[in-house]
mmCIF file of C-alpha atoms in Angstrom:
data_model
loop_
_atom_site.group_PDB
_atom_site.id
_atom_site.type_symbol
_atom_site.label_atom_id
_atom_site.label_comp_id
_atom_site.label_asym_id
_atom_site.label_seq_id
_atom_site.Cartn_x
_atom_site.Cartn_y
_atom_site.Cartn_z
ATOM 1 C CA UNK A 1 0.000 0.000 0.000
ATOM 2 C CA UNK A 2 1.098 3.521 -0.669
ATOM 3 C CA UNK A 3 0.050 7.136 -0.713
ATOM 4 C CA UNK A 4 0.242 10.096 -3.077
ATOM 5 C CA UNK A 5 3.280 12.322 -3.277
ATOM 6 C CA UNK A 6 1.196 15.390 -2.652
ATOM 7 C CA UNK A 7 -0.998 16.145 0.291
ATOM 8 C CA UNK A 8 -4.443 16.761 -1.102
ATOM 9 C CA UNK A 9 -6.322 17.886 1.934
ATOM 10 C CA UNK A 10 -5.425 18.194 5.536
ATOM 11 C CA UNK A 11 -6.063 20.730 8.271
ATOM 12 C CA UNK A 12 -3.841 18.822 10.664
ATOM 13 C CA UNK A 13 -0.854 20.666 12.167
ATOM 14 C CA UNK A 14 2.357 19.739 10.346
ATOM 15 C CA UNK A 15 4.505 17.488 12.509
ATOM 16 C CA UNK A 16 8.067 16.316 12.077
ATOM 17 C CA UNK A 17 9.370 12.739 11.953
ATOM 18 C CA UNK A 18 12.671 11.346 13.285
ATOM 19 C CA UNK A 19 14.523 11.882 9.994
ATOM 20 C CA UNK A 20 13.311 15.454 9.336
ATOM 21 C CA UNK A 21 16.725 17.129 9.848
ATOM 22 C CA UNK A 22 18.448 14.252 8.027
ATOM 23 C CA UNK A 23 16.348 14.853 4.901
ATOM 24 C CA UNK A 24 16.889 18.624 4.989
ATOM 25 C CA UNK A 25 20.662 18.201 5.397
ATOM 26 C CA UNK A 26 20.689 16.152 2.188
ATOM 27 C CA UNK A 27 18.692 18.660 0.153
ATOM 28 C CA UNK A 28 15.339 16.972 0.396
ATOM 29 C CA UNK A 29 12.481 19.258 -0.726
ATOM 30 C CA UNK A 30 10.003 18.974 2.108
ATOM 31 C CA UNK A 31 6.242 19.164 1.600
ATOM 32 C CA UNK A 32 3.254 18.675 3.913
ATOM 33 C CA UNK A 33 1.946 15.146 3.555
ATOM 34 C CA UNK A 34 -0.510 13.271 5.776
ATOM 35 C CA UNK A 35 0.114 15.788 8.544
ATOM 36 C CA UNK A 36 3.923 15.504 8.394
ATOM 37 C CA UNK A 37 6.770 17.304 6.640
ATOM 38 C CA UNK A 38 8.074 14.721 4.144
ATOM 39 C CA UNK A 39 10.701 14.737 1.361
ATOM 40 C CA UNK A 40 9.072 14.723 -2.074
ATOM 41 C CA UNK A 41 12.384 14.666 -3.976
ATOM 42 C CA UNK A 42 16.150 15.230 -3.778
ATOM 43 C CA UNK A 43 17.801 15.365 -7.223
ATOM 44 C CA UNK A 44 14.592 14.896 -9.221
ATOM 45 C CA UNK A 45 11.825 12.336 -9.547
ATOM 46 C CA UNK A 46 13.028 10.914 -12.889
ATOM 47 C CA UNK A 47 16.603 10.319 -11.661
ATOM 48 C CA UNK A 48 15.447 8.909 -8.312
ATOM 49 C CA UNK A 49 12.941 6.597 -10.012
ATOM 50 C CA UNK A 50 15.526 5.165 -12.412
ATOM 51 C CA UNK A 51 18.151 4.829 -9.644
ATOM 52 C CA UNK A 52 15.726 2.706 -7.620
ATOM 53 C CA UNK A 53 14.929 0.481 -10.609
ATOM 54 C CA UNK A 54 18.672 -0.109 -11.198
ATOM 55 C CA UNK A 55 20.209 0.075 -7.709
ATOM 56 C CA UNK A 56 18.555 0.742 -4.293
ATOM 57 C CA UNK A 57 16.495 3.657 -2.991
ATOM 58 C CA UNK A 58 15.957 4.504 0.676
ATOM 59 C CA UNK A 59 12.447 5.817 1.456
ATOM 60 C CA UNK A 60 11.288 7.278 4.764
ATOM 61 C CA UNK A 61 7.751 6.018 5.415
ATOM 62 C CA UNK A 62 7.713 6.746 9.141
ATOM 63 C CA UNK A 63 4.389 8.569 8.791
ATOM 64 C CA UNK A 64 2.625 5.249 8.274
ATOM 65 C CA UNK A 65 0.807 3.698 11.205
ATOM 66 C CA UNK A 66 2.388 0.723 12.987
ATOM 67 C CA UNK A 67 -0.059 -1.201 15.195
ATOM 68 C CA UNK A 68 0.062 -4.316 17.374
ATOM 69 C CA UNK A 69 -3.049 -6.443 18.072
ATOM 70 C CA UNK A 70 -3.136 -8.893 20.968
ATOM 71 C CA UNK A 71 -5.508 -10.089 23.677
ATOM 72 C CA UNK A 72 -8.491 -12.422 23.808
ATOM 73 C CA UNK A 73 -9.766 -13.635 20.398
ATOM 74 C CA UNK A 74 -8.141 -10.756 18.504
ATOM 75 C CA UNK A 75 -7.827 -12.964 15.393
ATOM 76 C CA UNK A 76 -11.581 -13.547 15.326
ATOM 77 C CA UNK A 77 -12.221 -9.847 15.897
ATOM 78 C CA UNK A 78 -9.960 -8.834 13.018
ATOM 79 C CA UNK A 79 -11.592 -11.369 10.697
ATOM 80 C CA UNK A 80 -14.900 -9.515 11.115
ATOM 81 C CA UNK A 81 -13.284 -6.420 9.572
ATOM 82 C CA UNK A 82 -10.736 -7.920 7.123
ATOM 83 C CA UNK A 83 -11.376 -10.473 4.327
ATOM 84 C CA UNK A 84 -7.973 -12.112 4.786
ATOM 85 C CA UNK A 85 -7.194 -15.368 6.592
ATOM 86 C CA UNK A 86 -5.875 -13.909 9.846
ATOM 87 C CA UNK A 87 -6.186 -17.134 11.828
ATOM 88 C CA UNK A 88 -4.163 -19.070 9.259
ATOM 89 C CA UNK A 89 -1.302 -16.590 9.071
ATOM 90 C CA UNK A 90 1.893 -18.302 10.228
ATOM 91 C CA UNK A 91 4.603 -16.746 12.389
ATOM 92 C CA UNK A 92 6.922 -14.497 10.413
ATOM 93 C CA UNK A 93 4.487 -14.474 7.473
ATOM 94 C CA UNK A 94 2.897 -11.350 5.978
ATOM 95 C CA UNK A 95 -0.386 -10.785 4.173
ATOM 96 C CA UNK A 96 -1.905 -7.857 2.270
ATOM 97 C CA UNK A 97 -5.456 -7.140 3.371
ATOM 98 C CA UNK A 98 -8.209 -4.542 3.405
ATOM 99 C CA UNK A 99 -10.088 -2.787 6.179
ATOM 100 C CA UNK A 100 -13.674 -2.918 4.935
ATOM 101 C CA UNK A 101 -16.820 -0.958 5.683
ATOM 102 C CA UNK A 102 -20.105 -2.684 6.432
ATOM 103 C CA UNK A 103 -21.190 -1.712 2.901
ATOM 104 C CA UNK A 104 -18.180 -3.495 1.350
ATOM 105 C CA UNK A 105 -16.161 -0.359 0.575
ATOM 106 C CA UNK A 106 -12.478 -0.035 1.420
ATOM 107 C CA UNK A 107 -11.524 2.013 4.501
ATOM 108 C CA UNK A 108 -7.824 1.282 3.955
ATOM 109 C CA UNK A 109 -5.360 -1.251 2.611
ATOM 110 C CA UNK A 110 -2.734 -2.681 4.929
ATOM 111 C CA UNK A 111 -0.021 -5.266 5.592
ATOM 112 C CA UNK A 112 -0.179 -7.615 8.571
ATOM 113 C CA UNK A 113 2.414 -10.007 10.001
ATOM 114 C CA UNK A 114 2.180 -12.701 12.660
ATOM 115 C CA UNK A 115 4.998 -12.107 15.129
ATOM 116 C CA UNK A 116 7.059 -15.016 16.451
ATOM 117 C CA UNK A 117 8.227 -15.086 20.072
ATOM 118 C CA UNK A 118 11.537 -13.572 18.899
ATOM 119 C CA UNK A 119 10.341 -10.157 17.716
ATOM 120 C CA UNK A 120 11.504 -6.555 18.064
ATOM 121 C CA UNK A 121 8.594 -5.232 20.108
ATOM 122 C CA UNK A 122 8.955 -7.028 23.468
ATOM 123 C CA UNK A 123 5.526 -8.573 23.058
ATOM 124 C CA UNK A 124 4.342 -12.176 23.168
ATOM 125 C CA UNK A 125 4.513 -14.347 20.069
ATOM 126 C CA UNK A 126 1.339 -14.668 18.005
ATOM 127 C CA UNK A 127 0.617 -10.936 18.117
ATOM 128 C CA UNK A 128 -0.361 -9.293 14.795
ATOM 129 C CA UNK A 129 1.873 -6.402 13.620
ATOM 130 C CA UNK A 130 0.065 -4.200 11.100
ATOM 131 C CA UNK A 131 1.163 -1.282 8.907
ATOM 132 C CA UNK A 132 -1.590 1.057 7.703
ATOM 133 C CA UNK A 133 -1.517 4.218 5.580
ATOM 134 C CA UNK A 134 -0.377 7.412 7.292
ATOM 135 C CA UNK A 135 -3.253 9.570 6.055
ATOM 136 C CA UNK A 136 -5.847 7.128 7.387
ATOM 137 C CA UNK A 137 -4.204 5.724 10.517
ATOM 138 C CA UNK A 138 -6.278 7.748 12.991
ATOM 139 C CA UNK A 139 -9.527 6.835 11.227
ATOM 140 C CA UNK A 140 -8.399 3.194 11.124
ATOM 141 C CA UNK A 141 -7.755 3.262 14.854
ATOM 142 C CA UNK A 142 -11.246 4.635 15.358
ATOM 143 C CA UNK A 143 -12.757 1.768 13.365
ATOM 144 C CA UNK A 144 -10.705 -0.876 15.180
ATOM 145 C CA UNK A 145 -11.570 0.548 18.598
ATOM 146 C CA UNK A 146 -15.255 0.805 17.740
ATOM 147 C CA UNK A 147 -15.688 -2.666 16.306
ATOM 148 C CA UNK A 148 -13.129 -4.870 18.095
ATOM 149 C CA UNK A 149 -14.077 -6.301 21.511
ATOM 150 C CA UNK A 150 -12.755 -4.500 24.576
ATOM 151 C CA UNK A 151 -10.593 -7.551 25.321
ATOM 152 C CA UNK A 152 -8.447 -6.842 22.239
ATOM 153 C CA UNK A 153 -5.393 -4.688 22.998
ATOM 154 C CA UNK A 154 -4.177 -2.234 20.327
ATOM 155 C CA UNK A 155 -0.715 -0.686 20.689
ATOM 156 C CA UNK A 156 0.088 2.229 18.369
ATOM 157 C CA UNK A 157 3.865 2.333 17.916
ATOM 158 C CA UNK A 158 4.151 6.109 17.542
ATOM 159 C CA UNK A 159 7.849 6.177 18.455
ATOM 160 C CA UNK A 160 8.912 3.699 15.795
ATOM 161 C CA UNK A 161 10.427 4.846 12.473
ATOM 162 C CA UNK A 162 9.800 2.890 9.273
ATOM 163 C CA UNK A 163 12.266 2.826 6.361
ATOM 164 C CA UNK A 164 11.907 1.104 2.990
ATOM 165 C CA UNK A 165 14.961 0.021 0.995
ATOM 166 C CA UNK A 166 13.860 -0.887 -2.519
ATOM 167 C CA UNK A 167 15.596 -1.997 -5.697
ATOM 168 C CA UNK A 168 17.546 -4.929 -7.158
ATOM 169 C CA UNK A 169 20.681 -4.081 -5.132
ATOM 170 C CA UNK A 170 18.818 -3.618 -1.832
ATOM 171 C CA UNK A 171 19.746 -7.111 -0.675
ATOM 172 C CA UNK A 172 23.446 -6.544 -1.333
ATOM 173 C CA UNK A 173 23.490 -3.239 0.537
ATOM 174 C CA UNK A 174 21.352 -4.305 3.499
ATOM 175 C CA UNK A 175 23.154 -7.632 3.977
ATOM 176 C CA UNK A 176 26.393 -5.729 4.645
ATOM 177 C CA UNK A 177 24.672 -3.812 7.449
ATOM 178 C CA UNK A 178 22.395 -6.617 8.685
ATOM 179 C CA UNK A 179 23.911 -10.012 7.822
ATOM 180 C CA UNK A 180 21.195 -12.633 7.437
ATOM 181 C CA UNK A 181 18.508 -10.521 5.731
ATOM 182 C CA UNK A 182 19.307 -12.292 2.460
ATOM 183 C CA UNK A 183 17.662 -15.453 3.843
ATOM 184 C CA UNK A 184 14.249 -13.770 3.960
ATOM 185 C CA UNK A 185 11.968 -14.183 0.940
ATOM 186 C CA UNK A 186 9.061 -12.033 -0.253
ATOM 187 C CA UNK A 187 6.363 -11.534 2.410
ATOM 188 C CA UNK A 188 8.357 -12.930 5.300
ATOM 189 C CA UNK A 189 9.861 -11.034 8.235
ATOM 190 C CA UNK A 190 12.175 -11.530 11.214
ATOM 191 C CA UNK A 191 13.884 -9.740 14.097
ATOM 192 C CA UNK A 192 17.429 -8.373 13.773
ATOM 193 C CA UNK A 193 19.675 -6.238 15.974
ATOM 194 C CA UNK A 194 21.863 -3.321 14.947
ATOM 195 C CA UNK A 195 24.124 -1.447 17.373
ATOM 196 C CA UNK A 196 22.007 -2.687 20.264
ATOM 197 C CA UNK A 197 18.739 -1.602 18.650
ATOM 198 C CA UNK A 198 15.948 -4.117 17.921
ATOM 199 C CA UNK A 199 14.846 -4.068 14.261
ATOM 200 C CA UNK A 200 11.872 -5.748 12.626
ATOM 201 C CA UNK A 201 12.696 -6.420 8.973
ATOM 202 C CA UNK A 202 10.338 -7.659 6.264
ATOM 203 C CA UNK A 203 11.155 -8.473 2.647
ATOM 204 C CA UNK A 204 8.393 -6.383 1.152
ATOM 205 C CA UNK A 205 7.622 -2.939 -0.236
ATOM 206 C CA UNK A 206 5.428 -1.076 -2.673
ATOM 207 C CA UNK A 207 7.556 -0.386 -5.748
ATOM 208 C CA UNK A 208 7.384 -3.764 -7.501
ATOM 209 C CA UNK A 209 11.096 -4.242 -6.765
ATOM 210 C CA UNK A 210 12.831 -6.613 -4.411
ATOM 211 C CA UNK A 211 13.441 -4.831 -1.141
ATOM 212 C CA UNK A 212 12.844 -4.488 2.571
ATOM 213 C CA UNK A 213 10.886 -2.484 5.113
ATOM 214 C CA UNK A 214 12.614 -1.884 8.442
ATOM 215 C CA UNK A 215 10.831 -0.836 11.648
ATOM 216 C CA UNK A 216 13.202 0.570 14.273
ATOM 217 C CA UNK A 217 13.215 2.933 17.267
ATOM 218 C CA UNK A 218 12.935 6.549 16.134
ATOM 219 C CA UNK A 219 16.071 7.567 18.044
ATOM 220 C CA UNK A 220 18.133 5.082 16.006
ATOM 221 C CA UNK A 221 16.755 6.126 12.603
ATOM 222 C CA UNK A 222 19.384 8.757 11.673
ATOM 223 C CA UNK A 223 22.371 6.540 12.419
ATOM 224 C CA UNK A 224 20.788 3.601 10.597
ATOM 225 C CA UNK A 225 19.918 5.759 7.571
ATOM 226 C CA UNK A 226 23.542 6.957 7.543
ATOM 227 C CA UNK A 227 24.743 3.349 7.593
ATOM 228 C CA UNK A 228 22.505 2.471 4.636
ATOM 229 C CA UNK A 229 23.350 5.511 2.498
ATOM 230 C CA UNK A 230 27.060 4.864 3.133
ATOM 231 C CA UNK A 231 26.587 1.844 0.861
ATOM 232 C CA UNK A 232 27.407 2.689 -2.783
ATOM 233 C CA UNK A 233 24.154 1.162 -4.035
ATOM 234 C CA UNK A 234 21.896 3.395 -1.895
ATOM 235 C CA UNK A 235 20.541 6.923 -2.345
ATOM 236 C CA UNK A 236 17.713 8.660 -0.450
ATOM 237 C CA UNK A 237 14.560 8.831 -2.561
ATOM 238 C CA UNK A 238 11.497 11.054 -2.141
ATOM 239 C CA UNK A 239 7.782 10.336 -2.185
ATOM 240 C CA UNK A 240 7.493 11.574 -5.779
ATOM 241 C CA UNK A 241 9.464 8.635 -7.155
ATOM 242 C CA UNK A 242 7.731 6.275 -4.747
ATOM 243 C CA UNK A 243 4.468 7.256 -6.400
ATOM 244 C CA UNK A 244 5.725 6.767 -9.980
ATOM 245 C CA UNK A 245 7.330 3.427 -9.048
ATOM 246 C CA UNK A 246 4.139 2.043 -7.519
ATOM 247 C CA UNK A 247 2.116 3.239 -10.521
ATOM 248 C CA UNK A 248 4.415 1.371 -12.924
ATOM 249 C CA UNK A 249 4.079 -1.665 -10.646
ATOM 250 C CA UNK A 250 0.282 -1.487 -11.046
ATOM 251 C CA UNK A 251 -0.239 -1.063 -7.302
ATOM 252 C CA UNK A 252 -3.299 0.938 -6.227
ATOM 253 C CA UNK A 253 -2.966 4.076 -4.149
ATOM 254 C CA UNK A 254 -5.318 4.534 -1.215
ATOM 255 C CA UNK A 255 -7.318 7.763 -1.406
ATOM 256 C CA UNK A 256 -7.041 7.762 -5.191
ATOM 257 C CA UNK A 257 -7.456 4.270 -6.689
ATOM 258 C CA UNK A 258 -9.110 2.948 -3.514
ATOM 259 C CA UNK A 259 -11.711 4.601 -1.302
ATOM 260 C CA UNK A 260 -14.813 3.786 0.766
ATOM 261 C CA UNK A 261 -16.964 3.720 -2.378
ATOM 262 C CA UNK A 262 -14.816 1.047 -4.036
ATOM 263 C CA UNK A 263 -15.149 -2.683 -3.436
ATOM 264 C CA UNK A 264 -12.258 -5.175 -3.616
ATOM 265 C CA UNK A 265 -13.794 -6.765 -6.729
ATOM 266 C CA UNK A 266 -14.053 -3.463 -8.623
ATOM 267 C CA UNK A 267 -10.493 -2.646 -7.548
ATOM 268 C CA UNK A 268 -9.257 -5.977 -8.974
ATOM 269 C CA UNK A 269 -8.031 -7.035 -5.536
ATOM 270 C CA UNK A 270 -9.791 -10.386 -5.459
ATOM 271 C CA UNK A 271 -6.553 -12.019 -4.262
ATOM 272 C CA UNK A 272 -7.091 -10.275 -0.900
ATOM 273 C CA UNK A 273 -10.182 -12.477 -0.339
ATOM 274 C CA UNK A 274 -8.707 -15.626 1.159
ATOM 275 C CA UNK A 275 -10.236 -18.966 0.075
ATOM 276 C CA UNK A 276 -11.530 -19.889 3.533
ATOM 277 C CA UNK A 277 -13.010 -16.439 4.030
ATOM 278 C CA UNK A 278 -14.751 -16.562 0.641
ATOM 279 C CA UNK A 279 -16.321 -19.872 1.615
ATOM 280 C CA UNK A 280 -17.254 -18.861 5.166
ATOM 281 C CA UNK A 281 -18.057 -15.156 4.709
ATOM 282 C CA UNK A 282 -18.586 -13.311 7.965
ATOM 283 C CA UNK A 283 -16.473 -10.237 7.163
ATOM 284 C CA UNK A 284 -17.706 -6.664 6.735
ATOM 285 C CA UNK A 285 -19.552 -6.208 3.447
ATOM 286 C CA UNK A 286 -19.296 -9.925 2.625
ATOM 287 C CA UNK A 287 -22.762 -10.214 1.079
ATOM 288 C CA UNK A 288 -22.132 -7.485 -1.493
ATOM 289 C CA UNK A 289 -18.509 -8.432 -2.158
ATOM 290 C CA UNK A 290 -19.176 -12.152 -2.651
ATOM 291 C CA UNK A 291 -22.129 -11.374 -4.928
ATOM 292 C CA UNK A 292 -19.912 -9.115 -7.043
ATOM 293 C CA UNK A 293 -17.282 -11.837 -7.169
ATOM 294 C CA UNK A 294 -19.849 -14.242 -8.643
ATOM 295 C CA UNK A 295 -21.647 -11.830 -10.940
ATOM 296 C CA UNK A 296 -18.954 -9.235 -11.673
ATOM 297 C CA UNK A 297 -18.874 -5.577 -10.727
ATOM 298 C CA UNK A 298 -20.240 -2.755 -12.843
ATOM 299 C CA UNK A 299 -16.867 -0.963 -12.888
ATOM 300 C CA UNK A 300 -13.309 -2.268 -12.874
ATOM 301 C CA UNK A 301 -9.845 -0.821 -12.252
ATOM 302 C CA UNK A 302 -7.656 -1.149 -15.364
ATOM 303 C CA UNK A 303 -4.269 -0.047 -16.618
ATOM 304 C CA UNK A 304 -3.935 2.305 -19.586
ATOM 305 C CA UNK A 305 -1.178 3.225 -22.013
ATOM 306 C CA UNK A 306 -1.891 6.734 -23.293
ATOM 307 C CA UNK A 307 -0.902 7.653 -26.845
ATOM 308 C CA UNK A 308 1.599 10.486 -27.319
ATOM 309 C CA UNK A 309 3.797 12.040 -24.614
ATOM 310 C CA UNK A 310 1.232 14.069 -22.640
ATOM 311 C CA UNK A 311 0.432 12.502 -19.235
ATOM 312 C CA UNK A 312 -3.222 12.184 -18.283
ATOM 313 C CA UNK A 313 -3.742 12.835 -14.581
ATOM 314 C CA UNK A 314 -6.163 11.821 -11.854
ATOM 315 C CA UNK A 315 -9.634 13.217 -12.485
ATOM 316 C CA UNK A 316 -9.592 12.941 -16.282
ATOM 317 C CA UNK A 317 -12.846 11.511 -17.643
ATOM 318 C CA UNK A 318 -13.313 8.238 -19.525
ATOM 319 C CA UNK A 319 -15.959 8.945 -22.187
ATOM 320 C CA UNK A 320 -18.022 6.811 -24.553
ATOM 321 C CA UNK A 321 -18.601 7.361 -28.276
ATOM 322 C CA UNK A 322 -21.242 10.015 -27.529
ATOM 323 C CA UNK A 323 -18.885 11.922 -25.246
ATOM 324 C CA UNK A 324 -20.737 10.940 -22.063
ATOM 325 C CA UNK A 325 -18.558 10.300 -19.019
ATOM 326 C CA UNK A 326 -18.525 6.603 -18.129
ATOM 327 C CA UNK A 327 -15.441 6.354 -15.929
ATOM 328 C CA UNK A 328 -12.565 8.207 -14.295
ATOM 329 C CA UNK A 329 -8.761 8.203 -14.243
ATOM 330 C CA UNK A 330 -7.566 7.702 -10.650
ATOM 331 C CA UNK A 331 -3.769 7.844 -11.133
ATOM 332 C CA UNK A 332 -1.655 8.909 -14.082
ATOM 333 C CA UNK A 333 1.716 10.232 -15.121
ATOM 334 C CA UNK A 334 4.715 9.740 -17.370
ATOM 335 C CA UNK A 335 6.379 6.428 -16.568
ATOM 336 C CA UNK A 336 10.189 6.824 -16.482
ATOM 337 C CA UNK A 337 10.917 3.117 -17.050
ATOM 338 C CA UNK A 338 8.205 2.602 -19.685
ATOM 339 C CA UNK A 339 8.943 5.945 -21.383
ATOM 340 C CA UNK A 340 5.229 6.462 -22.047
ATOM 341 C CA UNK A 341 2.299 8.058 -20.214
ATOM 342 C CA UNK A 342 0.423 5.462 -18.170
ATOM 343 C CA UNK A 343 -2.652 5.586 -15.967
ATOM 344 C CA UNK A 344 -5.108 3.632 -13.869
ATOM 345 C CA UNK A 345 -8.823 4.211 -14.347
ATOM 346 C CA UNK A 346 -12.202 2.795 -13.419
ATOM 347 C CA UNK A 347 -14.130 1.838 -16.555
ATOM 348 C CA UNK A 348 -17.346 -0.115 -17.186
ATOM 349 C CA UNK A 349 -16.578 -3.840 -17.081
ATOM 350 C CA UNK A 350 -17.510 -4.114 -20.777
ATOM 351 C CA UNK A 351 -14.489 -1.896 -21.552
ATOM 352 C CA UNK A 352 -12.037 -3.620 -19.196
ATOM 353 C CA UNK A 353 -10.531 -6.227 -21.534
ATOM 354 C CA UNK A 354 -6.902 -5.738 -22.570
ATOM 355 C CA UNK A 355 -6.674 -4.214 -26.043
ATOM 356 C CA UNK A 356 -9.841 -2.108 -25.710
ATOM 357 C CA UNK A 357 -9.425 1.394 -27.125
ATOM 358 C CA UNK A 358 -10.904 4.146 -24.976
ATOM 359 C CA UNK A 359 -11.052 7.940 -25.013
ATOM 360 C CA UNK A 360 -10.003 10.195 -22.150
ATOM 361 C CA UNK A 361 -10.815 13.883 -21.717
ATOM 362 C CA UNK A 362 -8.541 16.178 -19.721
ATOM 363 C CA UNK A 363 -9.145 19.957 -19.626
ATOM 364 C CA UNK A 364 -11.334 19.692 -22.713
ATOM 365 C CA UNK A 365 -8.735 17.833 -24.786
ATOM 366 C CA UNK A 366 -9.226 14.259 -25.950
ATOM 367 C CA UNK A 367 -6.548 11.571 -25.497
ATOM 368 C CA UNK A 368 -6.578 8.051 -26.927
ATOM 369 C CA UNK A 369 -5.601 5.167 -24.680
ATOM 370 C CA UNK A 370 -5.532 1.375 -24.688
ATOM 371 C CA UNK A 371 -6.392 -0.956 -21.823
ATOM 372 C CA UNK A 372 -3.365 -3.112 -20.943
ATOM 373 C CA UNK A 373 -2.571 -5.778 -18.385
ATOM 374 C CA UNK A 374 -0.790 -4.626 -15.250
ATOM 375 C CA UNK A 375 1.889 -4.343 -13.957
ATOM 376 C CA UNK A 376 3.394 -1.996 -16.526
ATOM 377 C CA UNK A 377 6.870 -3.114 -15.348
ATOM 378 C CA UNK A 378 7.366 -6.746 -14.204
ATOM 379 C CA UNK A 379 7.590 -7.293 -10.463
ATOM 380 C CA UNK A 380 10.948 -8.549 -9.227
ATOM 381 C CA UNK A 381 10.001 -10.064 -5.882
ATOM 382 C CA UNK A 382 12.256 -12.818 -4.503
ATOM 383 C CA UNK A 383 9.860 -15.633 -3.675
ATOM 384 C CA UNK A 384 12.337 -18.475 -3.103
ATOM 385 C CA UNK A 385 15.612 -18.719 -1.249
ATOM 386 C CA UNK A 386 18.868 -19.284 -3.045
#
């Protein structure tokens, strides 16, 4: 899961994160985002994007929410809100899931991990560690506290930093600093120690590249970021390139491609509905979601290649032959690795097949586009050990 590079709407006071001075000292251009001052770029989005695809980029995602769930029957409580198989999640294993509304819309997308006894948080094994989007974390907490039983304990790890090291050389760079991380494979996680600090490291991320996310105490974040960027493969990368990387990877962006009006089926996230949960139901919005899964949804999220060089941005209309609006672009931009404008849009299901030609309208100008399979750039996750 990810978030946009620009803050679209917030009246929250702007807060600083543990690496604020570190970013500024390295020339990071800071912008308000999700209530925090965050680096949007250093040397430029295009250069940072391509560096990450070829080497390794270090992203600060400390604004995201890190939560722990424990207590009596917390698995059962979470399964009433999430469509994923929480009970079947093994220790050290991760799963992408969705926080759903009772109407079947998406409150947020998230990653959850079952902690083993040896974890970085001084908490009992079996606890669920969850990372949620920064812009929605307070609303998410409100939903969890309203709908989970009082016996479930939620710890919000506000003092933890979260770094993402992404790119094909991430493993080489991180293994020099944290020997042993190379044994992890995609969607697994484990505890490590660095200079006396407990680290929780997962082989995951949201760029489509191999890479890691590292949760660590905020007071250790600067020194650890220094240790990573001392590696020749690593440069600090801003949120601007994070957004273009995830778009090329075909990964939806909460608040843009996903929102409370969108169901998992329309968003093409059927993989987040675990087999047992599909058979048993019992999660928020299950009746609507399972019916859509059987019968299809009216709209569907698709990928688009736009003709020409002009990017088509979020908010552009998808129109039919008569010029009537039938859909909407939810993310779009020029793709540095593809060297073409690309976009995601919601279109009527009848227009969702790859190869379908569609027309977009942006500021009164028409653009031709073709529906294509996603991702736009192949994922390079490491799913098996050497």
